[in-house]
Amino acid sequence: CSGYEKILKSKDNELKYSKALMYYDKGDFYRASLLLEQILPIYRGTNRADTVNFYYAYSQYGQGDYLLASSYFDTFRKNYPKSSFTEQSEYLYGYCFYLTSPRPELDQENTNFAIEAFQEFLSRYPNSKKAEEAKNLITELFNKLEEKSYKSAWLYYHTENYKAAIVALGNSIKDYPNSKHREELMFLIQKSAFLYAENSIATKQKERYQATEDYYFNFIAEYPQSENLVEAKKMHETALKALKN
Amino acid sequence: QGSDSLSIKKDMDYATPQKYIVGGVTITGLRFLDAQTLVNLFGVDEGETIMVPGDAISKGIKKLWKQGLFSDINVVVVNVVGDTAFFNIDLVERPRVSNIAYTGVKKSEQESLKEKMTLRVGDQLTEYLLSNASNTIKKFYGEKGYRNVSIALDQANDTVIANGVRVTFNVDRKKKVKISEINIDGNVAISDGKLRRKMKKTHRKDWNIFKSAKFVAASYEDDKENIITYYNEKGYRDAKIVSDSIYNVNEKRIGINIKVYEGPKYYFRNISWVGNTKYPAEFLSAVLKMKKGDVYDKTLLEKRLSTDENSVSTLYMDDGYLFFNIEPTEVRVENDSIDLEMRIYEGKQATINNVIIVGNTKTNEHVIRREVWTKPGELFSKSDIMRTNRELAQLGHFDPEKMNVIPMPNQADGTVDLKYILEEKPNDQLEVSGGWGANMFVGTIGIRFTNFSARRIFEKGAWRPVPSGDSQSLSLRAQTNGSYYKAYSLSFVEPWLGGKRPTSLSVSLYHTVQNNSSYLYQSSSQYMKVSGVSVGIGRRLKKPDNYFTLQNELNFQNYNLSNWNGFLFNDGNANIISLKTTFGRNSVDQPIYPRRGSNFSISVQATPPYSLFNNKDYTDKTMPGSERYKFIEYHKWSFRSQYYSQLAGDLVLATNMQFGYLGYYNRDLGYSPFEGFDLGGDGMSGYNLYGKETVGLRGYENGSLTPYNLEKGIRVGNIFNKFSAEIRYPLVLSPSSTIYALTFIEGGNAWYNFTDFSPFTIKRSAGIGLRLFLPMLGQLGIDWGYGFDEVKNSPSAGGSHFHFVIGMPF
């Protein structure tokens, strides 16, 4: 341990460089990063600059500080576009955001950053060994956004804000047309519209029942086998009855 | 190498771009750096076809510049063979800063100065950066009142790092400069003194030591604006500052000369409205509340048109007219009268489409979204946005000073997306404390999580440090004196039970043991155990308005004694079963430093009237205590109101009124020995056997205003009232701490019998205090109060007292 302290205090940059690489290879990213940080300005503009910078970024990644690492990988890919580490940096840049992307209930800023980064990676390195993995991760992240949109809209339905639910559920379908919740979303729009009409004052009721009809027909046309069909039909019949009066 | 025919050295011709194959890139002029790395960085590769001049080369040059390592970069075509061109980059390396040091800068100032400095180790050394750095230092000290700072710069070559230069700033901050005089000239209608008072941060040095007399350039500019604004408010719309100058009085003092031009005082004459289709002119004039003959006050006009809560634009903005715009135009100026034409653009009504929430890195979205009043499909409304901000601030999870809402309108389809930007702040509280209570030292350890998530308890990775995000609050507390006294409590609140409606569920459990053991885990046959559980359901009401709440709470409490002295009886059980209903309204704008709004509640707590149907004869004086108090009975009424109003800026007046009454069903049984009131002192509830409610009254000793009943030999109040008024001024308002100073007057009293109650014979006091709110610790405070009135049989009760406050007493 005291040996490491000595290296830290030493003025011998070559020694620091070689020891940093040694710690890095051993997976001791904390020690490696402290040494690399010291020699970063020394090796700027030299043939070791890209190595030192990449290893430094990776040391942050290795220590689990993904947000810091992502910003270093970002700087790296911009500063050293021709380095042998560039492709890896571009991938890890996105991967850091992937790792910090939180559950759908929270702010999805990092999810969006990750998707953007992976898409950039794919357009730059379409034949990369990591391409397949990047594609899978994009899908996974996209599903998260889809889930968030669905949950936000569902909340309006759940809290009986039916007017808001109709708009929000509709927006969710518009934004994620291939959502795995599509069937439920369409059904809930009809149901929200129906409950909105049912709880309206008499003068507005007719017009609002009328509005449910479109949602009903859209739903049964797309999902004629839906398990919600019975309930949808029932609401449709009630609406029809109300409209006849 | 370029030998035979084409050995030209040709500068790039920017007139005729041409395609070339890159034959090679070389670098000259390097002393310390590596050529190959820089060629790679330049990004133009051998064999590549590029335009000369063109993008590829200029991009490469930019990248090299960005390194900050060179003072000159020159790219030259050195040779052209057929369609192949050879390039050379000629570089001049610049020395770099290898160390930055200061002399003459205090240690305490270094940290904050370093944060402001843009010069960093590794930067290229340029005159520009150095003079920039010097300016930063000058500005840093200028803001502290040192206007004559001199800086001498030392540069020395670094002996260790090649091409490095060690930079030292030798700072002499000289003496602090203060303003000794402010001379105002040219004013007739408004006095010098009044104008000087309108300067908020630029003051003369005088007796008031709280007013800083240092000169800060930015605040001085603001204060000149303030003078003009004040003139405008008084109808002098042409007022301006003709000239101003600063002169040295001596090396420690400066003076300021300001010359103003007042111009005439103007009045409103005719106000007309154009472009309004939604509301008639008369109605808008009534909302404006300004009429012919009023002083031409531009500030007030601006307020009435846009910023007031009941301004003209709010009227429109609450009804979806997001694109509403109003331009007051002076159509005629005659002598001192001005005709105004209000040019209105109403625009289309905008419907809310998406409501977007960002910045919630800890709190689940549904917890926030359910408090948002602006809902998709509804018309845009400014008031709803303000209400939402208030409610989100009330949650306590976000920094209220940093909340922001951005409307993103889509004119084409008449919709608007609203983006709520939040910033989480730490909100959990830890309590570790020790203190004297009931003649013993009691240690307390407690923790309170305000954003707990019970459903995530079993989720992998959720314990960081505890599952969070659902806005539930969980607090755990344990107290002991190390041997014979132990107390535990747990409470849990879910604000939206079932997630459908804001119906809150609260559960609390507590257990206290006192025995005669001499170490912590010794068991004993002599003990008093008090255990209780309470479950409450609270609802937000829709009527009379949706700030109202109704809370119902069922409590059960059991006293279990064995061979114990000092209670109503020695062996047996006493039980209290009560139902409490609280009706309240809370419209306080934010919890920690409220500026406006009110909070009132009225509650009734009652036990069943056992004595009416259990056929016991309570006149029987021989009845044992364990029989008499087997089931305690009482009814208890409380009322409390708090009102906050902004006096000016952040200066807030908080008024508070409180009343409480404990009644009995059966005359023979009389007042319950439980649940009375204890009045006086800091209001912190400490150890207390009979569940007495502690009510503070500063300037008097703790509990000293509680009447002593000679007949029963006990000290308890069954009825009390209290009034207080407090003026608060914040010193620090930030998420990491809130500090405010206060001054108060208050008064109150407590009586044993309802018949003695006389609401205006109160004990009065006044004083000052300080409150500090820290995220992990909650509120800490100290008050000094002086009690003016004498208390019977307790000569030391009033007079001068210091009170310490921990936690947030309601």
mmCIF file of N, CA and C in Angstrom, chain A residues 2 12 35 48 64 71 84 100 130 155 160-161 167 170 185 197 220 223 229 238 242 245:
data_model
loop_
_atom_site.group_PDB
_atom_site.id
_atom_site.type_symbol
_atom_site.label_atom_id
_atom_site.label_comp_id
_atom_site.label_asym_id
_atom_site.label_seq_id
_atom_site.Cartn_x
_atom_site.Cartn_y
_atom_site.Cartn_z
ATOM 1 N N SER A 2 1.946 1.218 0.842
ATOM 2 C CA SER A 2 2.806 2.385 0.891
ATOM 3 C C SER A 2 3.534 2.520 -0.447
ATOM 4 N N ASP A 12 8.049 10.550 -11.539
ATOM 5 C CA ASP A 12 8.404 9.743 -12.706
ATOM 6 C C ASP A 12 7.140 9.355 -13.479
ATOM 7 N N LEU A 35 -3.832 7.381 -10.857
ATOM 8 C CA LEU A 35 -2.565 7.576 -11.559
ATOM 9 C C LEU A 35 -2.804 8.216 -12.930
ATOM 10 N N ARG A 48 0.623 8.598 -26.647
ATOM 11 C CA ARG A 48 -0.053 7.816 -25.606
ATOM 12 C C ARG A 48 -1.370 8.461 -25.170
ATOM 13 N N GLY A 64 -17.888 1.975 -11.664
ATOM 14 C CA GLY A 64 -19.345 2.090 -11.555
ATOM 15 C C GLY A 64 -19.853 3.521 -11.637
ATOM 16 N N SER A 71 -19.431 10.716 -19.968
ATOM 17 C CA SER A 71 -18.967 12.002 -20.483
ATOM 18 C C SER A 71 -17.524 11.891 -20.962
ATOM 19 N N SER A 84 -7.808 3.285 -32.111
ATOM 20 C CA SER A 84 -8.286 1.898 -32.126
ATOM 21 C C SER A 84 -9.315 1.679 -31.013
ATOM 22 N N THR A 100 -27.549 3.351 -16.641
ATOM 23 C CA THR A 100 -28.117 4.320 -15.696
ATOM 24 C C THR A 100 -29.570 4.644 -16.019
ATOM 25 N N LYS A 130 -20.662 -5.748 -32.096
ATOM 26 C CA LYS A 130 -21.605 -5.345 -31.063
ATOM 27 C C LYS A 130 -22.942 -4.877 -31.642
ATOM 28 N N LEU A 155 -52.965 5.989 -15.650
ATOM 29 C CA LEU A 155 -53.230 6.665 -14.383
ATOM 30 C C LEU A 155 -54.467 7.557 -14.473
ATOM 31 N N GLU A 160 -60.007 8.111 -12.607
ATOM 32 C CA GLU A 160 -61.328 8.521 -13.095
ATOM 33 C C GLU A 160 -61.349 9.905 -13.732
ATOM 34 N N ASN A 161 -60.195 10.308 -14.277
ATOM 35 C CA ASN A 161 -60.157 11.531 -15.070
ATOM 36 C C ASN A 161 -60.351 11.117 -16.534
ATOM 37 N N VAL A 167 -57.526 11.491 -24.061
ATOM 38 C CA VAL A 167 -56.439 12.173 -24.773
ATOM 39 C C VAL A 167 -55.109 11.449 -24.556
ATOM 40 N N GLY A 170 -54.878 8.010 -26.174
ATOM 41 C CA GLY A 170 -54.758 8.224 -27.624
ATOM 42 C C GLY A 170 -53.337 8.632 -27.993
ATOM 43 N N LEU A 185 -55.041 -0.416 -24.673
ATOM 44 C CA LEU A 185 -55.179 1.033 -24.827
ATOM 45 C C LEU A 185 -56.459 1.374 -25.604
ATOM 46 N N ALA A 197 -69.117 9.786 -20.741
ATOM 47 C CA ALA A 197 -70.485 10.098 -21.168
ATOM 48 C C ALA A 197 -71.475 9.766 -20.049
ATOM 49 N N ILE A 220 -63.239 -3.062 -32.263
ATOM 50 C CA ILE A 220 -63.671 -4.414 -32.709
ATOM 51 C C ILE A 220 -63.129 -4.741 -34.096
ATOM 52 N N TYR A 223 -59.457 -5.776 -33.166
ATOM 53 C CA TYR A 223 -59.347 -6.933 -32.260
ATOM 54 C C TYR A 223 -60.676 -7.662 -32.122
ATOM 55 N N LEU A 229 -64.181 -8.123 -25.546
ATOM 56 C CA LEU A 229 -65.229 -7.882 -26.534
ATOM 57 C C LEU A 229 -66.616 -7.777 -25.901
ATOM 58 N N THR A 238 -75.431 -0.031 -24.590
ATOM 59 C CA THR A 238 -75.948 1.005 -23.684
ATOM 60 C C THR A 238 -75.937 2.372 -24.365
ATOM 61 N N ALA A 242 -79.082 4.844 -25.294
ATOM 62 C CA ALA A 242 -79.136 6.237 -24.850
ATOM 63 C C ALA A 242 -79.317 7.175 -26.030
ATOM 64 N N ASN A 245 -83.041 7.460 -27.383
ATOM 65 C CA ASN A 245 -84.009 8.264 -26.614
ATOM 66 C C ASN A 245 -83.952 9.751 -26.986
#
